[in-house]
Every structure is written in structure tokens, then in C-alpha cells.
Short mmCIF file of C-alpha atoms and ligand atoms in Angstrom, two decimals:
data_model
loop_
_atom_site.label_atom_id
_atom_site.label_comp_id
_atom_site.label_asym_id
_atom_site.label_seq_id
_atom_site.Cartn_x
_atom_site.Cartn_y
_atom_site.Cartn_z
CA MET A 25 0.33 0.02 -0.11
CA LEU A 26 0.97 3.28 -1.01
CA THR A 27 0.22 5.43 2.42
CA GLY A 28 1.78 8.82 1.53
CA VAL A 29 4.50 11.45 0.10
CA ARG A 30 6.62 13.57 2.51
CA TYR A 31 9.39 16.33 1.34
CA TRP A 32 11.96 18.73 2.76
CA SER A 33 13.43 21.23 0.48
CA LYS A 34 15.95 24.00 0.32
CA PRO A 35 17.17 26.06 -2.58
CA GLY A 36 19.28 23.21 -4.48
CA TYR A 37 18.13 20.46 -2.80
CA THR A 38 14.68 18.21 -2.01
CA ARG A 39 14.22 15.20 -0.48
CA ILE A 40 11.28 13.24 -1.08
CA VAL A 41 10.13 10.34 0.84
CA VAL A 42 7.35 7.57 -0.49
CA ASP A 43 5.94 5.84 2.42
CA LEU A 44 4.72 2.11 1.69
CA GLU A 45 3.38 -0.76 3.17
CA GLY A 46 5.06 -4.13 2.37
CA THR A 47 8.43 -3.94 0.34
CA PRO A 48 7.09 -3.70 -3.57
CA GLU A 49 9.24 -3.65 -6.18
CA PHE A 50 9.68 -0.63 -8.31
CA THR A 51 11.89 1.18 -11.02
CA THR A 52 12.86 4.60 -11.33
CA ASN A 53 13.06 6.58 -14.72
CA VAL A 54 13.48 9.94 -16.17
CA LEU A 55 11.49 11.64 -19.03
CA PRO A 56 13.55 14.50 -20.35
CA SER A 57 11.42 17.91 -20.93
CA ASP A 58 9.44 18.13 -23.99
CA ALA A 59 9.47 21.64 -25.40
CA LYS A 60 6.83 20.48 -27.87
CA SER A 61 4.38 19.92 -25.37
CA GLY A 62 5.60 22.29 -22.94
CA LEU A 63 6.25 19.27 -20.44
CA PRO A 64 9.09 19.89 -17.46
CA PRO A 65 11.49 17.33 -17.16
CA ARG A 66 10.08 14.21 -14.76
CA ILE A 67 11.47 11.37 -12.54
CA TYR A 68 8.75 8.72 -11.98
CA LEU A 69 8.56 5.62 -10.03
CA ASP A 70 6.47 2.55 -11.01
CA ILE A 71 5.76 0.57 -8.12
CA LYS A 72 4.43 -2.70 -8.69
CA LYS A 73 1.88 -4.62 -7.01
CA ILE A 74 0.49 -2.37 -4.80
CA ARG A 75 -2.77 -0.04 -4.03
CA PRO A 76 -3.34 3.61 -2.73
CA ALA A 77 -4.07 4.21 0.89
CA PRO A 78 -7.66 5.19 1.02
CA ASN A 79 -6.64 8.67 2.60
CA LEU A 80 -3.57 8.93 0.02
CA VAL A 81 -2.91 12.88 -1.23
CA GLU A 82 -2.48 12.58 -4.69
CA LYS A 83 -0.95 15.85 -5.23
CA THR A 84 1.67 17.28 -3.21
CA GLN A 85 2.52 21.05 -4.06
CA VAL A 86 6.13 21.57 -3.49
CA GLU A 87 6.98 24.61 -5.48
CA ASP A 88 10.71 25.10 -4.32
CA GLY A 89 12.32 25.97 -7.35
CA LEU A 90 13.64 22.53 -8.19
CA LEU A 91 10.66 20.93 -7.87
CA ARG A 92 6.75 21.61 -8.80
CA GLN A 93 4.75 19.00 -7.28
CA VAL A 94 4.63 15.21 -6.74
CA ARG A 95 1.68 13.22 -8.15
CA ALA A 96 0.69 9.84 -7.38
CA ALA A 97 -1.69 7.91 -9.11
CA ARG A 98 -2.79 4.42 -10.33
CA PHE A 99 -0.88 3.85 -13.62
CA ASP A 100 -2.75 0.23 -14.24
CA PRO A 101 -4.42 -1.97 -12.17
CA THR A 102 -1.58 -3.24 -10.08
CA THR A 103 0.75 -0.60 -10.55
CA MET A 104 0.92 2.85 -9.04
CA ARG A 105 3.03 5.61 -10.30
CA VAL A 106 4.85 8.12 -8.50
CA VAL A 107 5.96 11.35 -10.73
CA LEU A 108 7.99 14.47 -9.68
CA ASP A 109 7.55 16.96 -11.82
CA LEU A 110 10.53 19.03 -11.85
CA VAL A 111 11.53 22.86 -12.70
CA ALA A 112 15.12 21.78 -13.41
CA TYR A 113 17.73 19.71 -11.99
CA HIS A 114 21.11 18.56 -11.91
CA SER A 115 21.18 15.04 -10.64
CA TYR A 116 19.22 12.53 -8.28
CA LYS A 117 19.93 9.40 -6.19
CA THR A 118 17.33 7.02 -5.15
CA PHE A 119 17.43 4.80 -2.03
CA THR A 120 15.15 2.48 0.11
CA LEU A 121 14.85 2.24 3.93
CA PRO A 122 13.47 -0.73 5.80
CA ASP A 123 10.59 -1.18 8.67
CA PRO A 124 8.24 0.71 7.36
CA TYR A 125 9.74 0.33 3.77
CA ARG A 126 10.00 3.95 1.99
CA ILE A 127 11.72 4.83 -0.85
CA VAL A 128 13.75 8.35 -0.74
CA VAL A 129 14.64 10.44 -3.87
CA ASP A 130 17.13 13.11 -3.25
CA VAL A 131 17.30 15.71 -6.11
CA TYR A 132 20.03 18.12 -6.47
CA GLY A 133 19.67 21.36 -8.33
CA ASP A 134 23.01 22.65 -10.19
CA GLU A 135 25.76 24.01 -8.22
CA LYS A 136 25.34 27.79 -8.59
CA ALA A 137 22.12 27.16 -6.92
CA VAL A 138 23.56 25.26 -4.19
CA LEU A 139 26.45 27.51 -3.50
CA SER A 140 23.81 30.43 -3.32
CA ALA A 141 21.42 28.34 -0.96
CA ALA A 142 20.62 30.19 1.90
CA PRO A 143 19.42 28.45 5.31
CA GLY A 144 16.17 29.39 6.92
CA PRO A 145 15.29 30.17 10.49
CA GLU A 146 15.83 27.80 13.35
CA LEU A 147 13.96 24.37 12.54
CA ARG A 148 12.58 22.68 15.76
CA ALA A 149 11.94 19.07 15.29
CA ALA A 150 8.23 18.34 14.38
CA PRO A 151 6.26 15.35 13.51
CA PRO A 152 6.00 14.64 9.45
CA ALA A 153 2.78 16.03 9.29
CA GLU A 154 3.66 19.49 10.41
CA VAL A 155 6.78 19.86 8.32
CA LYS A 156 6.43 22.89 6.12
CA PRO A 157 8.00 23.90 2.70
CA ALA A 158 11.35 25.80 3.19
CA PRO A 159 10.77 29.48 4.03
CA PRO A 160 12.21 32.12 1.62
CA PRO A 161 15.76 32.35 1.63
CA ALA A 162 17.85 34.87 3.89
CA LYS A 163 20.48 36.65 3.52
CA ILE A 164 23.81 35.21 4.94
CA PRO A 165 26.35 37.44 6.60
CA ALA A 166 29.73 37.71 4.98
CA PRO A 167 31.98 35.01 6.45
CA LEU A 168 33.64 36.24 9.73
CA VAL A 169 37.47 35.87 9.75
CA ALA A 170 38.26 34.99 13.62
CA LYS A 171 41.57 35.99 14.75
CA LYS A 172 41.40 34.06 17.70
CA PRO A 173 44.47 31.53 18.66
CA VAL A 174 44.12 27.94 17.95
CA GLU A 175 43.28 27.22 21.80
CA VAL A 176 40.16 28.94 22.52
CA PRO A 177 39.83 29.43 26.44
CA ARG A 178 36.73 28.09 27.80
CA LYS A 179 33.86 30.16 28.55
CA THR A 180 35.19 33.06 26.41
CA PRO A 181 32.86 33.15 23.53
CA MET A 182 34.14 33.97 20.03
CA SER A 183 33.39 37.30 18.48
CA GLY A 184 31.31 35.37 16.19
CA PRO A 185 30.87 32.23 14.10
CA ALA A 186 34.21 29.86 14.01
CA ALA A 187 35.61 29.45 10.64
CA GLY A 188 32.14 29.76 8.59
CA LEU A 189 30.52 27.51 11.25
CA ARG A 190 27.33 29.47 11.49
CA ARG A 191 24.99 26.43 11.83
CA ILE A 192 25.33 23.22 13.31
CA VAL A 193 22.69 20.33 13.73
CA VAL A 194 23.03 18.14 16.56
CA ASP A 195 21.23 15.04 16.47
CA ALA A 196 20.14 13.07 19.63
CA GLY A 197 19.82 9.56 18.30
CA HIS A 198 16.68 7.28 18.60
CA GLY A 199 13.47 8.67 20.57
CA GLY A 200 10.09 8.03 21.15
CA LYS A 201 8.91 4.65 20.46
CA ASP A 202 12.90 3.58 19.56
CA PRO A 203 14.44 4.02 22.88
CA GLY A 204 17.81 2.74 21.12
CA ALA A 205 20.12 0.07 23.12
CA VAL A 206 19.25 -0.30 26.77
CA GLY A 207 21.71 -0.92 29.59
CA PRO A 208 21.91 -3.83 32.04
CA SER A 209 20.37 -1.44 34.84
CA GLY A 210 17.62 -0.26 32.18
CA LEU A 211 19.13 2.95 31.14
CA LYS A 212 17.47 4.11 27.68
CA GLU A 213 20.28 5.44 25.06
CA LYS A 214 17.53 7.84 23.86
CA ASN A 215 17.37 9.62 26.94
CA ILE A 216 21.37 10.18 27.02
CA THR A 217 21.63 11.16 23.75
CA LEU A 218 18.97 13.82 24.32
CA ALA A 219 20.83 15.23 27.08
CA LEU A 220 24.06 15.13 25.21
CA ALA A 221 22.29 16.99 22.53
CA LYS A 222 21.20 19.98 24.80
CA LEU A 223 24.51 20.08 26.47
CA LEU A 224 26.13 20.44 23.17
CA LYS A 225 23.71 22.79 21.86
CA THR A 226 24.26 24.99 24.94
CA GLU A 227 28.09 24.90 24.74
CA LEU A 228 28.34 24.96 21.18
CA GLU A 229 26.55 28.05 20.95
CA ARG A 230 28.53 29.44 23.79
CA GLU A 231 31.79 28.66 22.44
CA LEU A 232 31.56 29.21 18.76
CA GLY A 233 28.84 31.85 18.38
CA CYS A 234 27.14 29.61 16.08
CA GLN A 235 23.43 28.52 15.98
CA VAL A 236 22.77 24.69 16.98
CA ILE A 237 19.64 23.21 15.72
CA LEU A 238 18.34 19.99 17.41
CA THR A 239 16.56 17.30 15.34
CA ARG A 240 14.67 16.74 18.43
CA ASP A 241 14.49 18.30 21.61
CA ARG A 242 12.15 16.09 23.77
CA ASP A 243 11.54 12.36 23.39
CA VAL A 244 9.70 12.12 20.07
CA PHE A 245 10.46 9.69 17.09
CA ILE A 246 11.84 11.07 14.31
CA PRO A 247 12.59 9.04 11.02
CA LEU A 248 16.49 8.43 10.34
CA GLU A 249 15.80 9.95 6.43
CA GLU A 250 14.28 12.96 8.41
CA ARG A 251 17.30 13.79 10.57
CA THR A 252 19.61 14.11 7.64
CA ALA A 253 16.98 15.97 5.92
CA ILE A 254 16.42 18.64 8.53
CA ALA A 255 20.51 19.02 8.37
CA ASN A 256 20.22 19.58 4.62
CA LYS A 257 16.97 21.97 4.55
CA VAL A 258 18.50 24.45 7.03
CA GLY A 259 21.98 24.47 5.37
CA ALA A 260 23.91 23.14 8.18
CA ASP A 261 27.74 23.79 8.02
CA LEU A 262 28.10 20.57 10.22
CA PHE A 263 26.11 17.60 11.20
CA ILE A 264 26.85 15.70 14.72
CA SER A 265 24.60 12.51 15.65
CA VAL A 266 25.12 11.49 19.30
CA HIS A 267 24.71 7.67 20.04
CA ALA A 268 25.85 5.21 22.78
CA ASN A 269 27.38 1.89 21.78
CA ALA A 270 26.34 -1.61 22.69
CA SER A 271 27.46 -5.00 22.24
CA HIS A 272 26.41 -8.44 22.75
CA ASN A 273 29.98 -8.74 24.33
CA LYS A 274 29.21 -7.25 27.96
CA SER A 275 32.70 -6.48 28.36
CA ALA A 276 33.31 -4.50 25.42
CA TYR A 277 33.86 -0.50 26.18
CA GLY A 278 35.57 2.42 24.84
CA VAL A 279 34.44 5.55 22.68
CA GLU A 280 34.63 5.66 18.87
CA THR A 281 33.58 7.90 16.10
CA TYR A 282 32.26 7.11 12.54
CA TYR A 283 31.73 8.90 9.31
CA LEU A 284 30.18 7.68 6.36
CA ASN A 285 31.72 5.08 3.96
CA PHE A 286 31.84 1.30 3.81
CA SER A 287 32.49 -0.76 6.84
CA LYS A 288 35.90 -1.89 6.91
CA ASN A 289 35.09 -4.22 9.35
CA ASP A 290 32.31 -6.67 10.97
CA LYS A 291 32.24 -4.70 14.02
CA ALA A 292 31.58 -1.31 12.20
CA ALA A 293 29.20 -3.11 9.96
CA ALA A 294 27.25 -4.75 13.51
CA VAL A 295 27.31 -0.99 14.75
CA ALA A 296 25.84 0.33 11.37
CA ALA A 297 22.96 -2.39 11.51
CA ARG A 298 22.31 -1.81 15.17
CA GLU A 299 21.82 2.26 14.70
CA ASN A 300 20.34 1.74 11.26
CA GLY A 301 17.77 -0.40 12.96
CA THR A 302 18.67 -3.20 10.20
CA SER A 303 19.98 -6.37 9.53
CA LEU A 304 23.63 -7.05 8.60
CA LYS A 305 22.20 -8.36 5.22
CA GLN A 306 20.61 -4.76 4.77
CA VAL A 307 23.92 -3.19 5.44
CA GLY A 308 25.58 -5.14 2.78
CA ASP A 309 22.62 -4.00 0.15
CA LEU A 310 23.02 -0.59 1.36
CA GLU A 311 26.77 -0.91 0.87
CA LEU A 312 25.82 -1.99 -2.94
CA ILE A 313 24.08 1.18 -3.56
CA LEU A 314 26.54 3.10 -1.36
CA PHE A 315 28.92 4.30 -4.57
CA ASP A 316 26.19 5.82 -5.99
CA LEU A 317 25.23 7.89 -2.94
CA MET A 318 28.55 9.17 -1.90
CA ALA A 319 28.58 11.63 -4.76
CA ASN A 320 27.71 14.37 -2.56
CA ALA A 321 29.12 13.13 0.77
CA LYS A 322 31.95 15.31 2.34
CA ILE A 323 34.19 12.22 2.97
CA ASN A 324 37.61 13.73 3.60
CA GLU A 325 35.82 16.83 5.80
CA SER A 326 33.97 14.11 7.83
CA SER A 327 36.83 11.78 8.55
CA ARG A 328 38.91 15.13 9.80
CA LEU A 329 35.94 16.33 11.85
CA ALA A 330 35.49 12.63 13.39
CA ALA A 331 39.53 12.58 14.17
CA GLU A 332 39.31 15.79 16.05
CA ILE A 333 36.11 14.73 17.79
CA GLN A 334 37.67 11.26 18.91
CA ASN A 335 40.92 12.79 19.66
CA SER A 336 39.40 15.37 22.03
CA LEU A 337 37.20 12.76 23.65
CA VAL A 338 39.92 10.55 24.57
CA ARG A 339 42.44 12.89 25.67
CA ASP A 340 39.83 15.13 27.75
CA LEU A 341 38.02 12.13 29.39
CA LYS A 342 41.27 10.23 30.29
CA ARG A 343 42.00 12.79 32.63
CA GLU A 344 39.03 12.04 34.50
CA TYR A 345 38.70 8.57 33.61
CA PRO A 346 42.05 6.67 32.91
CA ASP A 347 40.30 3.69 31.59
CA VAL A 348 38.80 5.39 28.64
CA ARG A 349 39.63 2.93 25.58
CA ASP A 350 40.24 4.62 22.30
CA LEU A 351 38.35 2.33 19.74
CA GLY A 352 39.71 5.24 16.89
CA VAL A 353 37.65 6.52 14.15
CA LYS A 354 35.91 4.32 11.88
CA GLN A 355 33.55 4.21 8.93
CA GLY A 356 30.38 2.56 8.08
CA PRO A 357 26.96 2.68 6.30
CA PHE A 358 24.80 4.72 8.57
CA TYR A 359 21.44 5.69 7.46
CA VAL A 360 21.30 8.96 9.28
CA LEU A 361 24.57 10.25 7.64
CA VAL A 362 23.11 9.39 3.83
CA GLY A 363 22.72 12.17 1.87
CA ALA A 364 24.30 14.68 3.87
CA THR A 365 25.51 17.49 2.30
CA MET A 366 27.81 18.67 4.92
CA PRO A 367 30.68 17.24 7.07
CA SER A 368 28.63 14.83 9.33
CA VAL A 369 29.94 12.29 12.08
CA LEU A 370 28.41 9.99 14.30
CA VAL A 371 29.69 9.87 17.91
CA GLU A 372 29.64 6.49 19.73
CA ALA A 373 30.14 8.24 23.39
CA ALA A 374 30.43 4.85 25.32
CA PHE A 375 28.83 1.61 26.01
CA ILE A 376 25.32 1.33 27.26
CA SER A 377 25.72 -2.45 27.41
CA HIS A 378 29.07 -1.88 29.78
CA LYS A 379 28.05 -1.70 33.43
CA ARG A 380 30.74 0.66 34.42
CA GLU A 381 30.13 2.75 31.24
CA GLU A 382 26.37 2.84 31.79
CA THR A 383 26.79 4.45 35.05
CA ARG A 384 29.10 7.04 33.84
CA LEU A 385 26.75 7.96 30.88
CA ALA A 386 23.59 8.61 33.42
CA SER A 387 26.30 10.77 35.21
CA ARG A 388 25.67 14.74 34.61
CA ALA A 389 29.59 15.07 35.10
CA PHE A 390 30.46 12.55 32.11
CA GLN A 391 27.74 14.07 29.94
CA GLN A 392 29.27 17.37 30.19
CA GLN A 393 33.03 16.30 29.93
CA THR A 394 31.73 14.09 27.02
CA SER A 395 29.70 17.38 25.67
CA ALA A 396 32.64 19.60 26.37
CA ALA A 397 35.25 17.58 24.54
CA ILE A 398 33.12 17.28 21.41
CA VAL A 399 32.98 21.10 21.30
CA LYS A 400 36.67 21.08 21.79
CA GLY A 401 36.89 18.73 18.84
CA VAL A 402 34.55 20.98 16.81
CA LEU A 403 36.82 24.10 17.79
CA ASN A 404 39.82 22.41 16.68
CA TYR A 405 38.43 21.33 13.46
CA ALA A 406 37.55 24.81 12.88
CA SER A 407 40.81 26.36 13.83
CA ALA A 408 42.34 23.85 11.16
CA LEU A 409 39.83 25.09 8.75
CA ARG A 410 40.76 28.69 9.67
CA GLN A 411 44.23 28.13 9.05
CA VAL A 412 43.67 26.48 5.65
CA ALA A 413 41.67 29.66 4.41
CA SER A 414 44.20 32.03 5.49
CA LYS A 415 47.12 30.69 3.40
ZN1 ZN B 26 22.36 4.58 18.91
#
């Protein structure tokens, strides 16, 4: 059953999600614009052996400069056709997400449109139905070249946004019906990630003078594809997803930071499977299409950001907690990072499945130290950016 169409957009980028029940097969096709009949270019999906939900909205107006509208209608007795009526586009990517099954189409405009794209005002986490089209673009202030030294003393805010980091999206993993991993004493990952995200917002805003947007600021479920879409929509300069790790091996502990790429080992694949809410096989399937999806990913920047955050976490936490284990920077196919157009990382702060680390995760002191260390990592990343920019 085809139950609905959702979308998020900003200038030069639109993400469309087709919500389905079951796992129907589909094909994707493109029709070029037809000057003779005055028809615009179209992307369409033919979804087989499926029927529309009784309350399906057949036409969704988008009108964001890239996409005019999305139409869903029966093509033949067993096929639904979803048509994206475009105004113009440069490229598009399609991938699927399981449970519930949905098709994600990311449409990109030309480079110029993307570069001149301006973010809209602050966006709070909202249930899908409340997501509104992007507001009209606002003027971006000229980049500010900060003259502060590399080490910024704490509690001394910079005079303005650091090295072009004007807007950071912090994503508290899981939420609502998805508790994430649960510790031996019953501590839920979703509550820890929210506490960490709120601390990060306050600290990043104070230390970097930038705006921080949370994908959620309360205990609410947000689908993975919406989290990245929020970051793209608001034109974020960085995307940081915070999590707590878990393993069947109850003695596993430590801190690790991920960025989007092919998983290089089984452990990374297992972490991705857990965070994606999928099986290992589905992680393998995602890797098969990842080649195509990586075109817009900022891999080098993401790996640098991950390294700065990981180094800072290990160095700073070791002072208080000498037994902190450095599991290093890793790569994996995380759904929440797929399609992000800015440097983006996923931090696994500690193992909630490990008794000692579960106790730590629950303590305010550990949360504050973890958050402060991540902020320092972001500051170091920004400083390196500034040095590159001033050369
Ligand atoms: Zn998680």
C-alpha cells in the first residue's frame, strides 16, 4: 500500500520520501523536458503490485524552484506511478529504507543554486505531518575571519561564528518509540543522547557563537531520513549525531567516532546495523548502492571532523577516567548520514551495555565532560579550517 509522500527542501536540494506498506518492487525512470508539449523534466517511480491508501493525498505541491509537485496515481490495475514534476535538476539519487519500507529520492539542483543556497530560520523537530516547505531564503552575513589563536579558552565566546561554522545540526539518536540500546540497569540510549545533545547545543552556541539546531529537543520519534533532511534543509555546516554504543559482548567498552563510508570490518557493520535498525544483510545491501550515494558526501572533511572529535574525547575524558579506551575513528554505512551534504559524523560516546560505562553515561558530570570534549573537537576542526583558509 502506498500511504503517503513527504518532502523537505532548501534551494538546490529536495528530499522526497514515498511511504509504503510491504516491500513492493519499483523502477525509477527519467523523462527529459519536452519543449513541444511544454512538459517539464520528470522523474517517476513505478511501484508494482500495490494499491493506494484510502486517504492518500494524490498531489503534493512543492514549488521550491527545483520541484513543482509530486503526483501519485494508479498507472494500471496493479501499478502505482509517483511522478516528480521538476522545474530543473542536476542529478538525483534513490535509495530505500526498511521498517517501514520507504523510497527516498534526493534531487539536487545545479552547483550555482546550491552555492547561493541560504538557510532558513531555526527549525524545531516536528512530526512529519507538520513539516512545512522551506521558508524564503535569508541573507547570509559575510564570513567572519576570526583572529583568535588555536586554543580558545573555555567560557570565552568567540566574537562570531568560527571559520564559517554558522549553523550546526546536533542529532540526538533514537527517541519516542525507539529507545535505542538499553543498559543492564535499564538506562535507555534515547534519554542519554537527548541530554548530550542539549548540552552540546548550549556549549557550541557559547563557544563558537554559531546557531545549533536539534533534530529533536524532546522524547519524540524522528525517522532517520528526516534527521539528515533537516540538516540539509537548514543549510547546516556540520551534522553531529550522538549515540551510546552497545554490544552483545558485555565487556566491550570505549569511545569511537564514525563517518559515512563502506564498513571496513564486521564490528563497524554490526554497529551500523544496530543504529540503522536493520539486519547485517541489509547493511550489505546498502553498501551495494553506497557508491552512487557518496557523490555528495564530504568524506575528507567528515573524516577530519571525526578525528578531531575522537582525539579530543579520548584526551579529555582520560583525565577524569584513566580507563577510557580509544576505539578510534571508523567508517560505516549509517542511514542517518546518507545524503548529508555537509561534513557529518556519528559519535558513540561509551557503551551503555557495559556496566561501568552505563553508570557513567547516566551521570551529569560524564555527560558534561563528553559534551565539552566534543565541542573542543569541533573548535579544533574549525581552527584547522581557518588555517587552511588564511594560507
Ligand atoms: Zn544509537
